[in-house]
Amino acid sequence: MKNMPKSFENGYEKGTCLDNGVVDGGENPYLFPEVQVVEVKEINGANGDSQYETNSQESDESGSNDISTDLNEKPRAAWGGQMEFILTMVGYAVGLGNVWRFPYLCYKNGGGAFLLPYTLMLAAVGLPLFYMEVGIGQFASLGPLSMWRMNPLLKGLGYAMVIVSWLIGLYYNVVISHVLYFLYASFTTELPWASCGNDWNTINCRDANAKTVANNTFSNTTTGVPAAMSLHTNTSRTPSEEFYRYHVLQQTDSIDDFGTIQWHLALTLFIAWVVVFLVLLKGIKTLGKVVYFTAVFPYVMLTVLFIRGVTLPGASVGIEYYLKPNFERLLDPHVWSDAATQIFYSLSACTGGLIAMSSYNKFNNNCFRDSLIVCFVNCGTSVFAGLVIFSVLGFMATEKGVDVSVVADGGPGLAFVVYPEALSRMPIAPMWSVFFFIMMATLGFGSEFSYVETFLCAIGDEFPQFLRIRKNNIIFRAVMLGSAFLLGLPMVCNGGIYLLNIVDFSVGGFPLLVVGLLELVGISWIYGMDKYSENLQMMIGSRPGKYWIICWKFLSPFIIAVTIILNIAMYKEPTMDDKKYPAWANSLAWLISMFPIVAIPAWFLYKYCTVGGFEVLRENMKPLPSFGPVKEKRYAEMEAEIKNHFNPAFTRLMGSQMSNTTSSTEFSPQSSTLNLIKSRSSGESNV
């Protein structure tokens, strides 16, 4: 093959067939006695694409022929075209986080000050890690679990990835359920959050055109609003804030007052999971067609909203706050930690999705080019979305007469407070609202499909004999997604937004950093950078440059390790609405964080023990033959001394078989120390 290293020319034609006939030329058949050895031949098809034919050298009566037949009849799925892959990757990486997470982190970390660490983390960690995951997935043509055949002891990293994907998928669909409810509420002649005077509004509600607090005659009896919501007379809120807090969420004061399920959100959550279930039944071929709309439509709407936002009074104040850095904030390690974790979130790295989707690429696809395109498009979208958000934040701050830093809540509420506020000021507001929340839904579902499919495919790879049957696969997916719906119900209770914030805080911190660090070490140092460089050369015709090698081996692991250490040393408990969580909620946050991390050492120990490590451990816990209190030259002196000082009758009474006539002394189990020493010494001398 062209530009193929010599080592690969020798090893490319013969490989091994592992786990149900999947070919992986990098395995050693002598390490796995039950592995079937096959011959791999490259065949050039009519269209010039590479295909592979496997000829078995050994036939297993238990069903290897069936496996080969299955491989021929059901080839691995592939993207219909290069653009499908790029748009799908953009749709996967560009999600709701670009709308509410990135602007929220900028808002929390001093506006433009956050852009500096974000850019540095992109260059030093984000791009290298994204390129590595896409490359290894494309080379192995395997999912996030099976690709760890490169190092079976590190398969726990694959489990950690899919656990993170599952946790993100659980709360991500809850956010989508909020989007769907806003979409439903937009089908009206007047948006319900455009003005005060609704049943859910409090005395603190302030209309956009009003200069005083509106609806002062409201009372708890007439509005049905909880008492705690109407006591904050020194704080004014926009109608969109109160619509989201007191109507959509019906939010309580703390997580201790969890409340009951809000059935309007439970219904939209159910609809969201039904959509996910129906779409994922068709696989990547359907996703590859849908992304032509879902990946382009959001940019059209963001552009329209940006034009509208910059024309609002006070927009320049918000944009200045967004772009002007506050360098004092750079001294806070949490700013750098947020930048690092946002890179993971923004690029969807270390969740297994990049590996899974790139595994459907053609073997010779230019994964380096695709990685650069997707990363820059994704991060550019985050920055652009921040401009849209902060232009409206500046307008809202001007209206309230306060600083931009205190104008709005953080978290997902930013997208459900600021954006609706902007929509209500546009001509034909309901129409724009429908378009916007359709965009939000497509953004959310585009990422949600990939998160959930990553988890489902990973489990399916572990049980192919059962889940290969279509009926079983449908039942499996229905059960798993039904369980996910039930697990999401607590997050649509009155206090569910507090739980959602805890899950988001926990999953987006330590787990992603730990997985990223160990993944870099596992591939760069254990698998080997030379070997991985040859893998890339096989696919794209050139080895990676020194910049990428330095980042993979040294810079990226170092930055992630320092970030982890600083986060541990200066850990801050999660908060919401400037309120701290109770102790039990903080413990829950740690349990959620440790859940995927524990899978890594747990699998390592399990695999180590099952492949013979337990026997090695047991043997090495026995005393060495050289262990003992005396030297060999004193054996004769010891025997003579024992004969002279012990009465034969006494020794017989104590169970000894000591003889006075021989030079060999034997002891019973009750006094066998000397016999043990002699036998060991004899064994050593024989050796």
XYZ file of C-alpha atoms in Angstrom:
687
model
C 0.000 0.000 0.000
C 1.103 3.541 -0.723
C 3.047 5.254 2.069
C 2.569 2.254 4.321
C 5.358 1.661 6.862
C 7.351 -1.528 6.503
C 6.114 -2.835 9.844
C 2.541 -2.594 8.632
C 3.305 -4.254 5.321
C 4.486 -7.267 7.282
C 1.544 -7.308 9.641
C -1.298 -6.025 7.514
C -2.056 -9.184 5.552
C -2.432 -11.424 8.579
C -4.423 -10.531 11.614
C -6.596 -12.094 14.232
C -10.332 -12.552 14.482
C -11.488 -11.480 17.914
C -14.835 -11.602 19.646
C -17.319 -12.824 17.082
C -15.083 -12.567 14.069
C -14.081 -8.915 14.202
C -10.693 -8.550 12.586
C -7.952 -6.696 14.405
C -4.466 -7.109 12.997
C -2.760 -5.783 16.116
C -3.459 -8.751 18.414
C -1.107 -11.574 19.290
C -2.875 -14.932 18.842
C -0.659 -16.606 21.441
C -1.981 -14.300 24.136
C -5.535 -15.437 23.438
C -5.717 -19.212 22.879
C -9.343 -19.141 21.736
C -8.792 -16.469 19.099
C -9.359 -17.532 15.521
C -6.600 -16.575 13.103
C -7.718 -15.290 9.743
C -6.115 -13.914 6.629
C -7.025 -10.419 5.535
C -6.802 -9.425 1.877
C -7.393 -5.964 0.485
C -9.601 -5.868 -2.586
C -10.104 -2.799 -4.726
C -13.744 -2.410 -5.651
C -15.100 -0.844 -8.771
C -15.401 2.509 -7.052
C -11.878 2.421 -5.742
C -12.886 1.942 -2.128
C -11.106 -0.601 -0.008
C -12.960 -3.715 0.984
C -11.759 -6.627 3.053
C -12.166 -10.340 2.635
C -11.451 -12.731 5.481
C -10.447 -16.343 4.910
C -10.424 -18.535 7.954
C -7.334 -20.639 8.577
C -9.007 -22.524 11.367
C -12.649 -23.542 11.588
C -14.381 -23.695 14.927
C -17.224 -26.180 15.093
C -19.034 -23.940 17.572
C -20.021 -21.481 14.916
C -17.133 -19.619 13.333
C -18.586 -20.280 9.893
C -21.801 -18.630 10.986
C -19.817 -15.645 12.134
C -18.087 -15.296 8.790
C -21.414 -15.571 7.029
C -22.861 -12.908 9.279
C -19.960 -10.599 8.525
C -20.492 -11.020 4.791
C -24.244 -10.544 4.990
C -24.201 -7.642 7.439
C -21.199 -5.395 6.751
C -20.479 -2.574 9.133
C -22.534 0.538 8.421
C -20.791 3.499 6.785
C -21.548 7.131 6.083
C -23.248 7.840 2.774
C -20.783 10.628 2.012
C -18.059 12.779 3.499
C -20.419 15.688 4.109
C -22.701 13.459 6.187
C -19.870 12.718 8.587
C -18.785 16.359 8.926
C -22.329 17.644 9.422
C -23.103 14.865 11.892
C -19.981 15.686 13.866
C -20.924 19.372 13.847
C -24.469 18.492 14.925
C -23.107 16.250 17.681
C -20.590 18.777 18.977
C -22.757 21.891 18.509
C -25.625 21.453 20.913
C -27.541 23.214 23.641
C -24.308 23.747 25.540
C -23.189 26.228 22.907
C -26.328 28.272 23.627
C -26.600 28.079 27.393
C -23.414 26.553 28.812
C -20.676 28.547 27.084
C -22.353 31.978 27.512
C -23.172 31.005 31.097
C -19.508 30.209 31.827
C -18.472 33.527 30.279
C -21.083 35.267 32.411
C -19.905 33.471 35.556
C -16.176 33.892 34.931
C -16.003 37.573 34.115
C -17.084 37.787 30.502
C -14.183 38.161 28.076
C -11.647 36.890 30.615
C -12.938 33.432 29.889
C -12.065 33.632 26.186
C -8.310 33.571 26.858
C -8.169 30.293 28.826
C -10.790 28.830 26.505
C -8.628 29.511 23.428
C -5.484 28.208 25.107
C -7.254 25.046 26.239
C -8.579 24.528 22.734
C -5.070 24.642 21.259
C -3.335 22.620 23.971
C -6.014 20.074 24.918
C -9.154 20.226 22.778
C -7.713 19.900 19.269
C -5.149 17.195 20.147
C -7.678 15.100 22.027
C -10.332 15.472 19.332
C -7.850 14.477 16.606
C -6.654 11.484 18.630
C -10.145 10.119 19.265
C -11.277 10.553 15.663
C -8.092 8.935 14.413
C -8.175 5.911 16.696
C -11.868 5.332 16.056
C -11.387 5.452 12.290
C -8.365 3.143 12.406
C -9.976 0.521 14.635
C -13.470 0.757 13.064
C -14.767 -0.128 16.511
C -16.856 1.544 19.192
C -15.617 3.040 22.486
C -15.652 -0.327 24.274
C -14.344 -2.668 21.592
C -11.543 -0.313 20.510
C -9.771 -1.030 23.797
C -8.658 -4.330 22.365
C -5.488 -2.333 21.992
C -5.146 -2.733 25.763
C -7.755 -4.985 27.431
C -6.751 -3.846 30.919
C -7.799 -0.282 30.054
C -11.250 -1.209 28.825
C -12.583 0.469 31.941
C -11.910 3.749 30.136
C -14.465 2.690 27.549
C -16.997 1.950 30.271
C -16.313 5.332 31.866
C -16.962 7.015 28.516
C -20.309 5.354 27.940
C -21.391 5.976 31.551
C -20.690 9.681 31.074
C -22.645 9.604 27.804
C -25.568 7.946 29.558
C -25.615 10.461 32.426
C -25.433 13.376 30.006
C -28.197 11.837 27.916
C -30.452 11.542 30.976
C -30.414 15.213 31.941
C -29.929 16.501 28.397
C -33.352 15.207 27.413
C -34.854 16.970 30.438
C -33.534 20.250 29.047
C -35.027 19.299 25.671
C -38.362 18.736 27.422
C -38.214 22.361 28.572
C -37.567 23.387 24.969
C -40.574 21.405 23.767
C -42.832 23.067 26.327
C -41.664 26.522 25.223
C -42.316 25.457 21.643
C -45.848 24.414 22.582
C -46.424 27.707 24.428
C -45.273 29.651 21.348
C -48.274 28.599 19.268
C -50.370 31.577 20.310
C -51.183 35.085 19.186
C -49.303 36.619 22.132
C -46.370 35.004 23.903
C -47.254 34.222 27.532
C -43.948 35.648 28.763
C -44.332 38.955 26.934
C -46.017 40.779 29.835
C -46.993 40.552 33.485
C -50.523 39.964 34.707
C -50.602 36.182 34.368
C -51.609 33.786 37.113
C -48.009 32.811 37.826
C -46.587 36.345 38.089
C -45.565 37.880 41.415
C -45.461 41.475 42.633
C -41.830 41.572 41.498
C -42.720 41.158 37.831
C -41.648 44.122 35.729
C -42.903 44.567 32.190
C -40.409 45.705 29.547
C -42.269 48.978 29.034
C -43.031 49.623 32.701
C -40.881 51.781 34.966
C -42.429 50.560 38.229
C -43.172 47.157 39.683
C -46.339 45.825 38.124
C -49.347 44.054 39.579
C -48.867 45.198 43.165
C -52.359 43.960 44.018
C -51.398 40.317 43.519
C -51.701 38.037 46.486
C -50.866 34.414 47.106
C -54.539 33.528 47.092
C -55.289 34.970 43.678
C -52.113 33.907 41.893
C -51.475 30.509 43.343
C -47.777 31.424 43.576
C -45.929 30.004 46.617
C -45.417 32.543 49.369
C -41.624 32.443 49.087
C -41.902 33.599 45.481
C -43.702 36.839 46.285
C -41.653 38.077 49.244
C -38.648 39.367 47.296
C -39.954 42.907 46.989
C -36.453 44.325 46.482
C -35.838 42.291 43.315
C -37.523 42.903 39.977
C -37.873 40.149 37.401
C -38.806 40.118 33.759
C -41.910 38.245 32.618
C -39.720 35.623 30.918
C -37.892 34.919 34.184
C -41.116 34.402 36.076
C -42.647 32.340 33.275
C -39.738 29.904 33.420
C -39.360 29.817 37.205
C -42.937 29.868 38.377
C -44.914 28.405 35.494
C -42.679 25.968 33.585
C -40.601 24.704 36.508
C -42.844 25.797 39.403
C -39.539 25.922 41.224
C -39.284 25.554 45.005
C -36.810 27.348 47.264
C -34.400 24.428 47.733
C -33.739 20.824 46.840
C -35.011 19.774 50.273
C -38.486 20.805 49.145
C -38.521 18.488 46.146
C -42.240 18.682 45.470
C -44.107 16.494 43.003
C -43.858 15.652 39.319
C -44.908 18.450 36.974
C -46.997 16.497 34.515
C -46.729 19.005 31.689
C -42.939 18.513 31.745
C -43.318 14.767 32.221
C -45.389 14.683 29.030
C -42.814 16.636 27.021
C -40.055 14.437 28.465
C -41.941 11.349 27.310
C -42.346 12.862 23.831
C -38.610 13.597 23.728
C -37.708 9.988 24.540
C -40.217 8.686 21.973
C -38.525 10.830 19.321
C -35.122 9.486 20.337
C -36.413 5.914 20.225
C -37.978 6.266 16.771
C -34.935 7.931 15.244
C -32.381 5.528 16.680
C -34.208 2.525 15.243
C -32.894 3.539 11.804
C -29.257 4.045 12.767
C -26.670 6.372 11.254
C -28.164 6.345 7.759
C -31.172 8.320 8.971
C -29.009 10.599 11.084
C -26.768 11.290 8.111
C -29.738 12.666 6.150
C -31.353 14.620 8.991
C -28.196 16.598 9.774
C -28.418 18.453 6.469
C -31.241 20.384 8.135
C -30.319 20.227 11.828
C -26.727 21.391 11.285
C -27.551 24.356 9.032
C -30.853 25.746 10.354
C -29.426 26.835 13.762
C -26.915 29.151 12.087
C -29.640 30.879 10.119
C -31.602 31.579 13.283
C -28.549 32.646 15.282
C -27.719 35.176 12.566
C -31.254 36.599 12.645
C -31.180 36.841 16.436
C -27.764 38.489 16.368
C -28.995 41.171 13.976
C -32.006 41.775 16.190
C -29.878 41.773 19.356
C -27.328 44.371 18.244
C -30.148 46.758 17.315
C -31.509 46.781 20.890
C -30.541 49.690 23.190
C -27.702 48.774 25.532
C -26.470 45.886 23.389
C -22.995 47.426 23.142
C -22.678 47.305 26.936
C -23.215 43.562 26.962
C -20.866 42.921 24.041
C -18.166 45.025 25.716
C -18.571 43.017 28.920
C -18.294 39.849 26.854
C -15.158 40.847 24.913
C -13.253 42.924 27.512
C -11.295 40.551 29.754
C -11.043 40.918 33.501
C -7.534 39.583 34.040
C -8.009 39.295 37.801
C -10.395 36.417 37.160
C -7.548 34.488 35.520
C -6.030 34.015 38.988
C -8.967 31.811 39.923
C -8.152 28.184 39.022
C -11.852 27.476 38.602
C -11.837 29.711 35.535
C -9.189 27.495 33.954
C -10.983 24.380 35.092
C -14.219 25.604 33.548
C -12.328 26.368 30.332
C -10.880 22.854 30.224
C -14.159 21.093 30.994
C -16.034 23.312 28.533
C -13.606 22.188 25.824
C -14.543 18.604 26.634
C -18.221 19.518 26.630
C -18.034 21.719 23.560
C -16.151 19.153 21.469
C -17.957 16.177 23.084
C -14.576 14.591 23.796
C -14.055 11.659 26.177
C -17.691 10.556 25.965
C -17.136 7.872 23.318
C -19.212 9.569 20.643
C -16.264 10.765 18.564
C -14.801 7.264 18.508
C -18.150 5.697 17.638
C -18.983 8.047 14.749
C -15.498 8.099 13.242
C -15.518 4.288 13.241
C -18.020 4.444 10.357
C -15.579 6.390 8.161
C -13.693 4.989 5.197
C -10.279 3.770 6.249
C -8.386 6.352 4.177
C -10.549 9.341 5.173
C -8.563 12.477 6.041
C -9.460 12.559 9.728
C -6.933 15.346 10.396
C -8.730 17.745 8.060
C -12.146 16.802 9.442
C -10.971 17.316 13.015
C -9.788 20.839 12.304
C -13.003 21.746 10.475
C -15.322 20.461 13.192
C -13.315 21.967 16.060
C -13.115 25.456 14.583
C -16.752 25.446 13.480
C -17.882 24.279 16.896
C -15.824 26.728 18.920
C -16.678 29.554 16.544
C -20.343 28.749 17.107
C -19.839 29.002 20.872
C -18.272 32.436 20.567
C -20.947 33.608 18.124
C -23.733 32.364 20.389
C -22.098 34.321 23.200
C -22.351 37.499 21.152
C -26.057 36.851 20.610
C -26.594 36.224 24.318
C -24.591 39.183 25.612
C -26.154 41.664 23.217
C -29.484 40.851 24.853
C -27.914 40.789 28.332
C -26.710 44.345 27.771
C -30.225 45.368 26.801
C -31.727 43.733 29.880
C -29.089 45.321 32.148
C -29.871 48.748 30.705
C -33.585 48.200 31.261
C -33.033 47.218 34.901
C -30.289 49.757 35.600
C -27.868 47.122 36.915
C -24.520 45.674 35.903
C -24.424 42.966 33.230
C -22.919 40.487 35.699
C -26.110 40.406 37.784
C -28.734 40.642 35.087
C -29.683 36.997 34.597
C -29.523 33.579 36.139
C -26.972 30.991 35.093
C -27.329 27.453 33.859
C -29.980 26.283 31.412
C -32.233 29.108 32.558
C -30.106 31.511 30.539
C -31.483 30.090 27.303
C -35.015 30.109 28.704
C -34.862 33.645 30.091
C -32.682 35.768 27.822
C -33.679 34.312 24.469
C -37.433 34.439 25.167
C -36.969 38.036 26.298
C -35.390 38.868 22.943
C -38.069 36.994 21.020
C -40.888 38.881 22.717
C -39.488 42.160 21.326
C -39.459 41.065 17.701
C -42.217 41.738 15.180
C -44.519 38.717 14.835
C -42.973 37.357 18.028
C -44.833 33.997 18.087
C -43.512 33.084 14.646
C -39.911 33.823 15.631
C -40.421 31.958 18.877
C -41.608 28.857 17.022
C -38.593 29.033 14.703
C -36.182 29.555 17.571
C -37.403 26.676 19.709
C -37.521 24.370 16.699
C -33.864 25.300 16.269
C -33.216 24.573 19.939
C -34.970 21.237 19.640
C -32.913 20.262 16.584
C -29.715 21.300 18.367
C -30.654 19.266 21.397
C -31.807 16.178 19.557
C -28.747 16.238 17.298
C -26.513 15.779 20.326
C -28.932 13.580 22.261
C -29.130 11.023 19.455
C -25.363 10.585 19.524
C -25.088 10.440 23.314
C -27.733 7.736 23.600
C -26.567 5.786 20.550
C -23.040 5.699 21.970
C -24.351 3.981 25.078
C -26.687 1.586 23.259
C -24.093 0.534 20.692
C -21.497 -0.043 23.395
C -23.815 -2.396 25.260
C -24.813 -4.049 21.987
C -21.162 -4.763 21.182
C -20.842 -6.667 24.447
C -23.784 -8.986 23.703
C -23.788 -9.375 19.904
C -25.241 -12.912 19.850
C -28.382 -11.707 21.591
C -28.747 -8.140 20.323
C -27.873 -8.962 16.722
C -31.427 -10.251 16.349
C -33.574 -7.301 15.280
C -36.502 -8.121 17.551
C -34.261 -8.430 20.595
C -32.488 -5.220 19.690
C -35.764 -3.285 19.478
C -36.914 -4.670 22.823
C -33.547 -3.834 24.379
C -33.663 -0.252 23.129
C -37.265 0.194 24.232
C -36.457 -1.073 27.735
C -33.348 1.091 28.067
C -35.040 4.274 26.846
C -38.114 3.558 28.953
C -35.820 3.247 31.973
C -34.159 6.515 31.000
C -37.551 8.233 30.978
C -38.275 6.968 34.488
C -34.843 8.064 35.707
C -35.499 11.540 34.338
C -38.800 12.032 36.165
C -37.174 13.316 39.396
C -35.672 16.158 37.347
C -39.134 17.387 36.315
C -40.377 17.756 39.874
C -40.690 21.164 41.552
C -37.150 20.867 42.856
C -35.904 18.918 39.856
C -33.926 21.834 38.460
C -31.636 21.579 41.497
C -30.989 17.906 40.747
C -30.375 18.689 37.079
C -27.805 21.282 38.126
C -26.053 18.739 40.370
C -25.816 16.157 37.580
C -24.510 18.747 35.147
C -21.959 19.973 37.706
C -20.783 16.456 38.571
C -20.552 14.897 35.118
C -18.914 17.929 33.525
C -16.006 18.045 35.979
C -13.742 15.302 37.253
C -14.993 12.390 35.110
C -14.172 14.047 31.778
C -10.780 15.232 33.017
C -9.785 11.843 34.437
C -10.906 9.975 31.320
C -9.049 12.440 29.108
C -5.835 12.100 31.105
C -5.848 8.301 31.174
C -6.840 8.108 27.522
C -3.851 10.227 26.531
C -1.523 8.129 28.685
C -2.993 4.850 27.454
C -2.600 5.687 23.767
C 0.546 7.846 23.804
C 2.648 5.928 26.306
C 1.246 2.405 26.669
C -0.001 1.694 23.155
C 2.906 3.780 21.898
C 3.207 7.030 20.012
C 5.305 5.447 17.278
C 2.659 2.817 16.678
C -0.163 5.353 16.672
C 1.781 7.587 14.296
C 2.118 4.634 11.935
C -1.633 4.065 12.229
C -2.275 7.632 11.091
C 0.253 7.255 8.281
C -1.592 4.195 7.051
C -4.834 6.183 6.829
C -3.868 9.682 5.671
C -0.409 9.080 4.196
C 1.627 11.170 6.660
C 2.730 11.013 10.269
C 1.612 13.666 12.772
C 3.866 16.687 13.284
C 5.945 17.442 16.353
C 3.275 19.779 17.740
C 0.727 16.981 17.979
C 3.219 14.509 19.444
C 4.332 17.025 22.097
C 0.706 17.742 23.003
C -0.298 14.059 23.135
C 2.686 12.916 25.180
C 3.458 15.874 27.418
C 1.495 19.118 27.195
C -2.103 17.879 27.195
C -1.630 15.298 29.996
C 0.263 17.860 32.062
C -2.434 20.526 31.721
C -5.224 18.070 32.526
C -3.308 16.679 35.531
C -2.686 20.182 36.906
C -6.347 21.051 36.396
C -7.417 17.965 38.338
C -5.027 18.748 41.214
C -6.165 22.370 41.434
C -9.810 21.324 41.376
C -9.235 18.925 44.252
C -7.215 21.451 46.263
C -9.669 24.316 45.734
C -12.928 22.443 45.379
C -16.080 24.543 45.639
C -19.411 22.976 46.358
C -22.138 23.410 43.746
C -24.570 26.270 44.174
C -27.739 27.482 42.510
C -29.345 30.897 42.818
C -26.414 31.767 45.130
C -27.617 29.111 47.567
C -25.530 26.185 48.793
C -26.792 22.644 48.645
C -27.337 20.601 51.830
C -24.764 18.001 52.872
C -26.667 15.037 51.435
C -26.883 16.739 48.035
C -23.138 17.403 48.048
C -22.537 13.742 48.822
C -24.786 12.827 45.918
C -22.718 15.068 43.647
C -19.542 13.218 44.631
C -21.184 9.840 44.064
C -22.224 10.896 40.571
C -18.704 12.141 39.832
C -17.049 8.961 41.066
C -19.451 6.562 39.349
C -17.727 6.603 35.925
C -14.248 7.035 37.426
C -14.517 3.921 39.610
C -15.245 1.835 36.493
C -11.631 2.305 35.375
C -9.804 0.620 38.304
C -12.691 -1.810 38.838
C -12.321 -3.227 35.322
C -8.520 -3.231 35.625
C -8.651 -5.346 38.794
C -11.331 -7.635 37.381
C -9.403 -8.280 34.179
C -6.109 -8.615 35.995
C -7.481 -11.251 38.342
C -9.367 -13.246 35.702
C -6.395 -13.599 33.314
C -4.048 -14.987 35.968
C -3.149 -11.967 38.026
C -4.779 -13.461 41.102
C -2.517 -16.501 40.864
C 0.498 -14.231 40.535
C -0.698 -12.293 43.564
C -1.231 -15.443 45.595
C 2.177 -16.882 44.719
C 3.938 -13.625 45.545
C 2.268 -13.459 48.947
C 3.997 -16.705 50.012
C 7.328 -16.547 51.909
C 10.450 -16.979 49.798
C 12.561 -20.128 50.267
C 15.409 -18.025 51.626
C 13.264 -16.699 54.461
C 14.430 -17.897 57.950
C 16.278 -16.915 61.114
C 19.423 -19.098 60.661
C 22.038 -19.787 58.027
C 22.613 -23.173 56.425
C 26.034 -23.684 58.080
C 24.429 -23.779 61.511
C 22.033 -26.647 60.827
C 24.379 -29.240 62.417
C 24.961 -27.048 65.458
C 21.251 -26.564 65.882
C 20.582 -30.322 65.734
C 23.272 -31.106 68.291
C 22.043 -28.386 70.587
C 18.469 -29.673 70.391
C 19.591 -33.245 71.182
C 21.577 -32.139 74.194
C 18.960 -29.883 75.728
C 15.704 -31.779 75.151
C 14.650 -34.911 77.011
C 13.547 -37.639 74.538
C 10.540 -38.546 76.673
C 9.487 -34.907 76.748
C 9.808 -34.521 73.027
C 7.734 -37.668 72.473
C 5.130 -36.279 74.822
C 5.024 -33.053 72.782
C 4.539 -34.982 69.550
C 8.133 -34.954 68.272
C 9.707 -37.850 66.375
C 13.280 -36.827 67.321
C 15.849 -39.563 67.028
C 19.033 -39.796 69.087
C 20.764 -42.157 66.715
C 20.560 -40.275 63.414
C 21.836 -36.936 62.297
C 18.513 -36.203 60.618
C 15.938 -34.594 62.840
C 12.283 -34.723 61.887
C 9.581 -32.680 63.522
C 5.887 -33.107 63.687
C 3.604 -30.286 62.525
C 3.666 -28.905 66.062
C 7.420 -28.254 65.923
C 8.391 -28.283 62.285
C 10.414 -25.062 61.983
C 13.786 -26.711 61.630
C 12.482 -29.324 59.193
C 10.994 -26.519 57.049
C 14.297 -24.633 57.056
C 16.254 -27.746 56.051
C 13.854 -28.663 53.280
C 14.023 -25.189 51.819
C 17.804 -25.144 52.076
C 17.948 -28.491 50.324
C 15.758 -27.156 47.532
C 17.993 -24.120 47.094
C 21.157 -26.212 46.960
C 19.609 -28.507 44.341
C 18.814 -25.511 42.204
